[in-house]
Amino acid sequence: MGFINEYGNTIIDYKYTCTYIVANKERYASVSLSKDKYGDTFGIIDMYENQILPFEYQADGFTYIDDNRFIARKDEKYGIVDKNNNTIVDFIFDDISSAYMNKTNYYCAQINGEYGFIDKDGKPLKIDKESLKIPETKLNISQISTAERMTYLFS
C-alpha cells in the first residue's frame, strides 16, 4: 500500500503491507512493513513519510492527542507516548477512548473492568455527578446524553 494525492500522483511509495489513518489527525498514518497481510507491528509516519513512531505498536490503538502525543496500543494494552517514543502514560489500560476529548480534554479509560477518566498526562479525574444538576430520584439514564451518562455512572 501507498498514498496518492487528489491528482492521482504517488506521494508515498507502495511499500507498506497495511495502512490506517491515525484517528483525529489526517496528516498521520499508522503503517506496517510486516510480511503478514494485515501487519503485526505498526509505526506512525507523517504525510512526508517521516517516521514519527517506530514499528512496535498495534494498528488499532493510535489516536492523535496533540502535536506531541498519541494514544497507542502495545501488547494488548493502551498508553500514551510522545513523538520521541517516550511513554507518558504506562501501557496498563484495557482501553482509552478519545470520543469526548475535543469537547472536554479528558479520556474515558478502562482498566480491569472499571471505568474512569484521565487527562492527557494520565492523571485520574473525578467528575462530580452533582455538576449535572440532575436529582438522582428523577434520573432517567435513557434521557441524558452519552457523555453525561458516562460522567454520572463513573463518578
Short mmCIF file of N, CA and C in Angstrom, two decimals:
data_model
loop_
_atom_site.label_atom_id
_atom_site.label_comp_id
_atom_site.label_asym_id
_atom_site.label_seq_id
_atom_site.Cartn_x
_atom_site.Cartn_y
_atom_site.Cartn_z
N MET A 1 0.83 -1.18 0.00
CA MET A 1 0.00 0.00 0.00
C MET A 1 0.88 1.24 0.00
N GLY A 2 0.33 2.31 -0.52
CA GLY A 2 1.00 3.59 -0.54
C GLY A 2 -0.06 4.68 -0.49
N PHE A 3 0.35 5.90 -0.81
CA PHE A 3 -0.57 7.03 -0.73
C PHE A 3 -0.48 7.86 -2.01
N ILE A 4 -1.64 8.32 -2.47
CA ILE A 4 -1.69 9.20 -3.63
C ILE A 4 -2.35 10.51 -3.22
N ASN A 5 -2.11 11.56 -4.01
CA ASN A 5 -2.78 12.83 -3.74
C ASN A 5 -4.07 12.91 -4.56
N GLU A 6 -4.73 14.06 -4.49
CA GLU A 6 -6.02 14.21 -5.16
C GLU A 6 -5.91 14.15 -6.68
N TYR A 7 -4.69 14.26 -7.22
CA TYR A 7 -4.49 14.20 -8.67
C TYR A 7 -4.07 12.81 -9.14
N GLY A 8 -3.97 11.87 -8.21
CA GLY A 8 -3.59 10.51 -8.55
C GLY A 8 -2.09 10.28 -8.59
N ASN A 9 -1.33 11.27 -8.16
CA ASN A 9 0.13 11.13 -8.12
C ASN A 9 0.55 10.42 -6.84
N THR A 10 1.49 9.50 -6.96
CA THR A 10 2.00 8.79 -5.79
C THR A 10 2.83 9.76 -4.95
N ILE A 11 2.46 9.91 -3.68
CA ILE A 11 3.25 10.77 -2.79
C ILE A 11 4.03 9.96 -1.78
N ILE A 12 3.57 8.75 -1.49
CA ILE A 12 4.32 7.81 -0.65
C ILE A 12 4.26 6.47 -1.37
N ASP A 13 5.43 5.93 -1.66
CA ASP A 13 5.56 4.72 -2.48
C ASP A 13 4.81 3.53 -1.88
N TYR A 14 4.47 2.59 -2.73
CA TYR A 14 3.72 1.39 -2.36
C TYR A 14 4.64 0.35 -1.77
N LYS A 15 4.96 0.50 -0.51
CA LYS A 15 5.86 -0.44 0.14
C LYS A 15 5.32 -0.98 1.46
N TYR A 16 4.17 -0.50 1.88
CA TYR A 16 3.60 -0.91 3.17
C TYR A 16 2.61 -2.04 2.97
N THR A 17 2.56 -2.95 3.95
CA THR A 17 1.62 -4.07 3.84
C THR A 17 0.24 -3.71 4.36
N CYS A 18 0.17 -2.67 5.19
CA CYS A 18 -1.11 -2.26 5.75
C CYS A 18 -1.00 -0.81 6.19
N THR A 19 -2.06 -0.03 6.01
CA THR A 19 -2.06 1.38 6.42
C THR A 19 -3.41 1.75 7.02
N TYR A 20 -3.39 2.68 7.96
CA TYR A 20 -4.59 3.25 8.55
C TYR A 20 -4.32 4.73 8.83
N ILE A 21 -5.33 5.55 8.69
CA ILE A 21 -5.20 6.94 9.11
C ILE A 21 -5.28 6.97 10.63
N VAL A 22 -4.44 7.79 11.26
CA VAL A 22 -4.45 7.92 12.72
C VAL A 22 -5.69 8.72 13.11
N ALA A 23 -6.46 8.20 14.05
CA ALA A 23 -7.69 8.85 14.49
C ALA A 23 -7.41 10.28 14.96
N ASN A 24 -8.27 11.20 14.55
CA ASN A 24 -8.26 12.61 14.93
C ASN A 24 -7.24 13.46 14.17
N LYS A 25 -6.47 12.88 13.25
CA LYS A 25 -5.49 13.70 12.52
C LYS A 25 -5.17 13.05 11.18
N GLU A 26 -5.57 13.69 10.10
CA GLU A 26 -5.37 13.13 8.77
C GLU A 26 -3.92 13.14 8.31
N ARG A 27 -3.09 13.98 8.87
CA ARG A 27 -1.72 14.08 8.35
C ARG A 27 -0.80 12.97 8.83
N TYR A 28 -1.30 12.06 9.66
CA TYR A 28 -0.51 10.93 10.12
C TYR A 28 -1.18 9.62 9.70
N ALA A 29 -0.34 8.61 9.46
CA ALA A 29 -0.87 7.28 9.14
C ALA A 29 -0.10 6.25 9.95
N SER A 30 -0.82 5.23 10.41
CA SER A 30 -0.12 4.08 11.01
C SER A 30 0.13 3.11 9.86
N VAL A 31 1.35 2.62 9.78
CA VAL A 31 1.76 1.77 8.67
C VAL A 31 2.52 0.56 9.18
N SER A 32 2.49 -0.50 8.39
CA SER A 32 3.21 -1.72 8.73
C SER A 32 4.08 -2.14 7.55
N LEU A 33 5.25 -2.66 7.87
CA LEU A 33 6.14 -3.24 6.87
C LEU A 33 6.18 -4.76 7.01
N SER A 34 5.35 -5.29 7.88
CA SER A 34 5.33 -6.71 8.18
C SER A 34 4.99 -7.53 6.95
N LYS A 35 5.48 -8.76 6.90
CA LYS A 35 5.14 -9.66 5.81
C LYS A 35 3.73 -10.22 5.97
N ASP A 36 3.17 -10.12 7.18
CA ASP A 36 1.80 -10.53 7.44
C ASP A 36 0.87 -9.59 6.66
N LYS A 37 -0.13 -10.15 6.01
CA LYS A 37 -1.06 -9.38 5.19
C LYS A 37 -1.69 -8.22 5.94
N TYR A 38 -2.00 -8.39 7.20
CA TYR A 38 -2.64 -7.35 7.99
C TYR A 38 -1.65 -6.62 8.88
N GLY A 39 -0.40 -7.00 8.84
CA GLY A 39 0.60 -6.33 9.65
C GLY A 39 0.55 -6.80 11.09
N ASP A 40 1.69 -6.88 11.71
CA ASP A 40 1.70 -7.25 13.12
C ASP A 40 2.26 -6.14 13.99
N THR A 41 3.14 -5.33 13.46
CA THR A 41 3.62 -4.17 14.20
C THR A 41 3.51 -2.93 13.32
N PHE A 42 3.09 -1.85 13.93
CA PHE A 42 2.84 -0.61 13.21
C PHE A 42 3.63 0.53 13.83
N GLY A 43 3.94 1.49 12.99
CA GLY A 43 4.53 2.75 13.42
C GLY A 43 3.70 3.87 12.83
N ILE A 44 4.10 5.10 13.08
CA ILE A 44 3.40 6.24 12.52
C ILE A 44 4.35 7.01 11.61
N ILE A 45 3.83 7.40 10.43
CA ILE A 45 4.56 8.30 9.54
C ILE A 45 3.71 9.54 9.31
N ASP A 46 4.36 10.64 8.91
CA ASP A 46 3.59 11.82 8.54
C ASP A 46 3.40 11.84 7.02
N MET A 47 2.80 12.89 6.50
CA MET A 47 2.49 12.92 5.07
C MET A 47 3.71 13.11 4.19
N TYR A 48 4.88 13.32 4.80
CA TYR A 48 6.14 13.39 4.04
C TYR A 48 6.96 12.11 4.21
N GLU A 49 6.36 11.12 4.84
CA GLU A 49 6.94 9.81 5.12
C GLU A 49 8.05 9.86 6.17
N ASN A 50 8.07 10.90 6.98
CA ASN A 50 8.98 10.93 8.13
C ASN A 50 8.43 9.99 9.18
N GLN A 51 9.27 9.14 9.73
CA GLN A 51 8.82 8.23 10.77
C GLN A 51 8.67 8.99 12.07
N ILE A 52 7.47 8.92 12.64
CA ILE A 52 7.16 9.60 13.89
C ILE A 52 7.32 8.64 15.06
N LEU A 53 6.76 7.44 14.93
CA LEU A 53 6.89 6.40 15.96
C LEU A 53 7.40 5.12 15.30
N PRO A 54 8.23 4.35 16.01
CA PRO A 54 8.79 3.12 15.44
C PRO A 54 7.74 2.02 15.29
N PHE A 55 8.11 0.98 14.57
CA PHE A 55 7.22 -0.14 14.28
C PHE A 55 7.19 -1.12 15.45
N GLU A 56 6.49 -0.73 16.51
CA GLU A 56 6.41 -1.60 17.69
C GLU A 56 5.03 -1.57 18.34
N TYR A 57 4.04 -1.06 17.64
CA TYR A 57 2.70 -0.90 18.21
C TYR A 57 1.67 -1.70 17.41
N GLN A 58 0.45 -1.77 17.97
CA GLN A 58 -0.65 -2.45 17.30
C GLN A 58 -1.47 -1.42 16.53
N ALA A 59 -1.99 -1.84 15.39
CA ALA A 59 -2.63 -0.93 14.44
C ALA A 59 -3.80 -0.15 15.01
N ASP A 60 -4.66 -0.79 15.74
CA ASP A 60 -5.92 -0.16 16.13
C ASP A 60 -5.82 0.72 17.36
N GLY A 61 -4.62 1.04 17.79
CA GLY A 61 -4.50 1.81 19.02
C GLY A 61 -4.16 3.26 18.86
N PHE A 62 -3.79 3.72 17.67
CA PHE A 62 -3.29 5.09 17.53
C PHE A 62 -4.41 6.12 17.46
N THR A 63 -4.30 7.13 18.31
CA THR A 63 -5.17 8.29 18.26
C THR A 63 -4.32 9.52 18.54
N TYR A 64 -4.47 10.54 17.72
CA TYR A 64 -3.74 11.79 17.89
C TYR A 64 -4.34 12.55 19.06
N ILE A 65 -3.49 13.03 19.99
CA ILE A 65 -3.96 13.85 21.10
C ILE A 65 -3.62 15.31 20.85
N ASP A 66 -2.34 15.59 20.63
CA ASP A 66 -1.88 16.94 20.32
C ASP A 66 -0.58 16.84 19.53
N ASP A 67 0.08 17.95 19.29
CA ASP A 67 1.26 17.93 18.43
C ASP A 67 2.41 17.09 18.96
N ASN A 68 2.30 16.59 20.15
CA ASN A 68 3.38 15.80 20.72
C ASN A 68 2.95 14.42 21.22
N ARG A 69 1.67 14.12 21.31
CA ARG A 69 1.23 12.89 21.98
C ARG A 69 0.23 12.09 21.16
N PHE A 70 0.32 10.76 21.37
CA PHE A 70 -0.60 9.82 20.73
C PHE A 70 -1.03 8.78 21.76
N ILE A 71 -2.29 8.35 21.68
CA ILE A 71 -2.70 7.13 22.37
C ILE A 71 -2.19 6.00 21.49
N ALA A 72 -1.59 5.00 22.09
CA ALA A 72 -1.04 3.88 21.34
C ALA A 72 -1.39 2.58 22.04
N ARG A 73 -1.30 1.48 21.30
CA ARG A 73 -1.61 0.15 21.85
C ARG A 73 -0.40 -0.75 21.65
N LYS A 74 -0.03 -1.44 22.73
CA LYS A 74 1.14 -2.32 22.70
C LYS A 74 0.85 -3.50 23.61
N ASP A 75 1.10 -4.70 23.13
CA ASP A 75 0.87 -5.91 23.94
C ASP A 75 -0.54 -5.94 24.52
N GLU A 76 -1.52 -5.55 23.69
CA GLU A 76 -2.95 -5.58 24.05
C GLU A 76 -3.34 -4.56 25.11
N LYS A 77 -2.49 -3.61 25.44
CA LYS A 77 -2.80 -2.57 26.43
C LYS A 77 -2.57 -1.20 25.80
N TYR A 78 -3.27 -0.19 26.33
CA TYR A 78 -3.18 1.17 25.83
C TYR A 78 -2.37 2.04 26.78
N GLY A 79 -1.68 3.01 26.20
CA GLY A 79 -0.94 4.01 26.94
C GLY A 79 -0.83 5.26 26.08
N ILE A 80 -0.03 6.22 26.54
CA ILE A 80 0.19 7.44 25.78
C ILE A 80 1.69 7.63 25.61
N VAL A 81 2.10 7.92 24.36
CA VAL A 81 3.52 8.15 24.05
C VAL A 81 3.67 9.51 23.37
N ASP A 82 4.90 10.06 23.48
CA ASP A 82 5.16 11.30 22.75
C ASP A 82 5.89 10.99 21.45
N LYS A 83 6.18 12.03 20.66
CA LYS A 83 6.82 11.83 19.35
C LYS A 83 8.24 11.30 19.45
N ASN A 84 8.84 11.39 20.63
CA ASN A 84 10.18 10.83 20.83
C ASN A 84 10.12 9.39 21.32
N ASN A 85 8.92 8.81 21.29
CA ASN A 85 8.66 7.45 21.74
C ASN A 85 8.88 7.26 23.24
N ASN A 86 8.76 8.35 23.99
CA ASN A 86 8.78 8.25 25.45
C ASN A 86 7.39 7.91 25.94
N THR A 87 7.29 7.02 26.90
CA THR A 87 5.99 6.67 27.47
C THR A 87 5.57 7.75 28.45
N ILE A 88 4.43 8.38 28.18
CA ILE A 88 3.87 9.41 29.05
C ILE A 88 2.92 8.75 30.05
N VAL A 89 2.11 7.82 29.56
CA VAL A 89 1.17 7.06 30.40
C VAL A 89 1.45 5.59 30.14
N ASP A 90 1.75 4.84 31.19
CA ASP A 90 2.11 3.42 31.06
C ASP A 90 1.02 2.63 30.33
N PHE A 91 1.44 1.57 29.69
CA PHE A 91 0.54 0.68 28.94
C PHE A 91 -0.13 -0.30 29.91
N ILE A 92 -1.10 0.23 30.65
CA ILE A 92 -1.81 -0.57 31.66
C ILE A 92 -3.31 -0.62 31.40
N PHE A 93 -3.81 0.18 30.45
CA PHE A 93 -5.24 0.31 30.26
C PHE A 93 -5.76 -0.69 29.24
N ASP A 94 -6.96 -1.22 29.51
CA ASP A 94 -7.62 -2.11 28.56
C ASP A 94 -8.17 -1.30 27.38
N ASP A 95 -8.45 -0.02 27.61
CA ASP A 95 -8.94 0.86 26.55
C ASP A 95 -8.77 2.31 27.00
N ILE A 96 -8.51 3.18 26.06
CA ILE A 96 -8.56 4.62 26.28
C ILE A 96 -9.34 5.18 25.10
N SER A 97 -10.47 5.79 25.39
CA SER A 97 -11.33 6.32 24.35
C SER A 97 -11.23 7.83 24.31
N SER A 98 -11.09 8.35 23.09
CA SER A 98 -10.98 9.80 22.93
C SER A 98 -12.29 10.39 22.43
N ALA A 99 -13.38 9.69 22.59
CA ALA A 99 -14.64 10.11 21.99
C ALA A 99 -15.06 11.52 22.39
N TYR A 100 -14.72 11.96 23.56
CA TYR A 100 -15.18 13.27 24.04
C TYR A 100 -14.03 14.26 24.19
N MET A 101 -12.84 13.92 23.73
CA MET A 101 -11.69 14.76 24.00
C MET A 101 -11.78 16.14 23.37
N ASN A 102 -12.38 16.26 22.19
CA ASN A 102 -12.43 17.56 21.53
C ASN A 102 -13.28 18.56 22.30
N LYS A 103 -14.23 18.08 23.05
CA LYS A 103 -15.10 18.97 23.81
C LYS A 103 -14.65 19.11 25.26
N THR A 104 -13.98 18.10 25.78
CA THR A 104 -13.74 18.09 27.22
C THR A 104 -12.29 17.94 27.63
N ASN A 105 -11.41 17.51 26.72
CA ASN A 105 -9.99 17.30 27.03
C ASN A 105 -9.75 16.23 28.09
N TYR A 106 -10.64 15.28 28.18
CA TYR A 106 -10.37 14.11 29.02
C TYR A 106 -10.75 12.86 28.24
N TYR A 107 -10.29 11.74 28.75
CA TYR A 107 -10.45 10.47 28.05
C TYR A 107 -11.09 9.46 28.97
N CYS A 108 -11.97 8.66 28.42
CA CYS A 108 -12.54 7.56 29.17
C CYS A 108 -11.53 6.41 29.12
N ALA A 109 -11.16 5.90 30.28
CA ALA A 109 -10.17 4.83 30.34
C ALA A 109 -10.77 3.64 31.09
N GLN A 110 -10.37 2.45 30.66
CA GLN A 110 -10.85 1.23 31.30
C GLN A 110 -9.65 0.41 31.74
N ILE A 111 -9.74 -0.09 32.97
CA ILE A 111 -8.71 -0.98 33.47
C ILE A 111 -9.38 -2.01 34.38
N ASN A 112 -9.15 -3.28 34.09
CA ASN A 112 -9.73 -4.39 34.87
C ASN A 112 -11.24 -4.26 35.04
N GLY A 113 -11.94 -3.88 33.98
CA GLY A 113 -13.40 -3.79 34.03
C GLY A 113 -13.95 -2.55 34.69
N GLU A 114 -13.08 -1.68 35.21
CA GLU A 114 -13.52 -0.43 35.85
C GLU A 114 -13.26 0.72 34.90
N TYR A 115 -14.18 1.67 34.87
CA TYR A 115 -14.06 2.84 34.00
C TYR A 115 -13.78 4.08 34.83
N GLY A 116 -13.15 5.03 34.19
CA GLY A 116 -12.91 6.32 34.80
C GLY A 116 -12.40 7.28 33.75
N PHE A 117 -11.96 8.44 34.16
CA PHE A 117 -11.48 9.46 33.24
C PHE A 117 -10.07 9.85 33.60
N ILE A 118 -9.25 10.10 32.56
CA ILE A 118 -7.88 10.57 32.75
C ILE A 118 -7.67 11.79 31.86
N ASP A 119 -6.66 12.61 32.21
CA ASP A 119 -6.28 13.70 31.32
C ASP A 119 -5.17 13.22 30.41
N LYS A 120 -4.61 14.11 29.58
CA LYS A 120 -3.61 13.68 28.60
C LYS A 120 -2.28 13.29 29.24
N ASP A 121 -2.13 13.53 30.53
CA ASP A 121 -0.95 13.08 31.27
C ASP A 121 -1.23 11.79 32.04
N GLY A 122 -2.45 11.26 31.90
CA GLY A 122 -2.81 10.02 32.58
C GLY A 122 -3.28 10.19 34.01
N LYS A 123 -3.42 11.43 34.45
CA LYS A 123 -3.88 11.67 35.82
C LYS A 123 -5.37 11.41 35.90
N PRO A 124 -5.80 10.65 36.92
CA PRO A 124 -7.23 10.38 37.08
C PRO A 124 -8.01 11.65 37.37
N LEU A 125 -9.21 11.73 36.83
CA LEU A 125 -10.08 12.87 37.07
C LEU A 125 -11.32 12.40 37.79
N LYS A 126 -11.79 13.20 38.70
CA LYS A 126 -13.04 12.91 39.40
C LYS A 126 -14.10 13.83 38.81
N ILE A 127 -15.10 13.26 38.20
CA ILE A 127 -16.21 14.02 37.65
C ILE A 127 -17.36 13.92 38.64
N ASP A 128 -17.78 15.04 39.15
CA ASP A 128 -18.80 15.08 40.19
C ASP A 128 -20.19 15.00 39.57
N LYS A 129 -20.96 13.97 39.92
CA LYS A 129 -22.29 13.82 39.31
C LYS A 129 -23.23 14.96 39.70
N GLU A 130 -22.95 15.67 40.80
CA GLU A 130 -23.78 16.82 41.15
C GLU A 130 -23.66 17.94 40.12
N SER A 131 -22.54 17.96 39.40
CA SER A 131 -22.35 19.00 38.38
C SER A 131 -23.36 18.87 37.25
N LEU A 132 -23.99 17.72 37.13
CA LEU A 132 -25.00 17.53 36.09
C LEU A 132 -26.32 18.19 36.47
N LYS A 133 -26.48 18.51 37.76
CA LYS A 133 -27.70 19.16 38.26
C LYS A 133 -28.96 18.33 37.95
N ILE A 134 -28.83 17.03 38.09
CA ILE A 134 -29.96 16.12 37.89
C ILE A 134 -30.20 15.40 39.21
N PRO A 135 -31.34 15.61 39.84
CA PRO A 135 -31.61 14.89 41.09
C PRO A 135 -31.63 13.38 40.83
N GLU A 136 -30.97 12.64 41.69
CA GLU A 136 -30.85 11.21 41.50
C GLU A 136 -32.21 10.52 41.42
N THR A 137 -33.19 11.01 42.17
CA THR A 137 -34.51 10.38 42.16
C THR A 137 -35.24 10.59 40.84
N LYS A 138 -34.85 11.60 40.06
CA LYS A 138 -35.52 11.88 38.80
C LYS A 138 -34.68 11.46 37.59
N LEU A 139 -33.56 10.81 37.83
CA LEU A 139 -32.66 10.47 36.74
C LEU A 139 -33.22 9.34 35.88
N ASN A 140 -33.35 9.61 34.61
CA ASN A 140 -33.73 8.60 33.63
C ASN A 140 -32.55 8.51 32.67
N ILE A 141 -31.74 7.45 32.83
CA ILE A 141 -30.49 7.31 32.07
C ILE A 141 -30.72 7.46 30.57
N SER A 142 -31.83 6.95 30.06
CA SER A 142 -32.05 7.00 28.61
C SER A 142 -32.31 8.41 28.09
N GLN A 143 -32.57 9.37 28.97
CA GLN A 143 -32.89 10.71 28.53
C GLN A 143 -31.70 11.67 28.59
N ILE A 144 -30.54 11.20 29.00
CA ILE A 144 -29.39 12.10 29.02
C ILE A 144 -28.37 11.64 28.00
N SER A 145 -27.51 12.56 27.60
CA SER A 145 -26.53 12.25 26.55
C SER A 145 -25.54 11.21 27.03
N THR A 146 -24.86 10.61 26.08
CA THR A 146 -23.86 9.59 26.42
C THR A 146 -22.77 10.16 27.31
N ALA A 147 -22.30 11.37 27.01
CA ALA A 147 -21.24 11.99 27.82
C ALA A 147 -21.71 12.20 29.25
N GLU A 148 -22.93 12.71 29.41
CA GLU A 148 -23.47 12.91 30.75
C GLU A 148 -23.69 11.57 31.45
N ARG A 149 -24.14 10.58 30.69
CA ARG A 149 -24.36 9.26 31.26
C ARG A 149 -23.05 8.68 31.79
N MET A 150 -21.98 8.81 31.00
CA MET A 150 -20.68 8.30 31.43
C MET A 150 -20.20 9.06 32.66
N THR A 151 -20.40 10.38 32.65
CA THR A 151 -19.99 11.21 33.79
C THR A 151 -20.74 10.76 35.04
N TYR A 152 -22.03 10.52 34.90
CA TYR A 152 -22.84 10.10 36.04
C TYR A 152 -22.42 8.72 36.53
N LEU A 153 -22.30 7.78 35.61
CA LEU A 153 -22.03 6.39 36.01
C LEU A 153 -20.64 6.18 36.57
N PHE A 154 -19.66 6.99 36.14
CA PHE A 154 -18.29 6.76 36.56
C PHE A 154 -17.83 7.67 37.67
N SER A 155 -18.73 8.44 38.27
CA SER A 155 -18.32 9.31 39.36
C SER A 155 -18.73 8.71 40.68
#
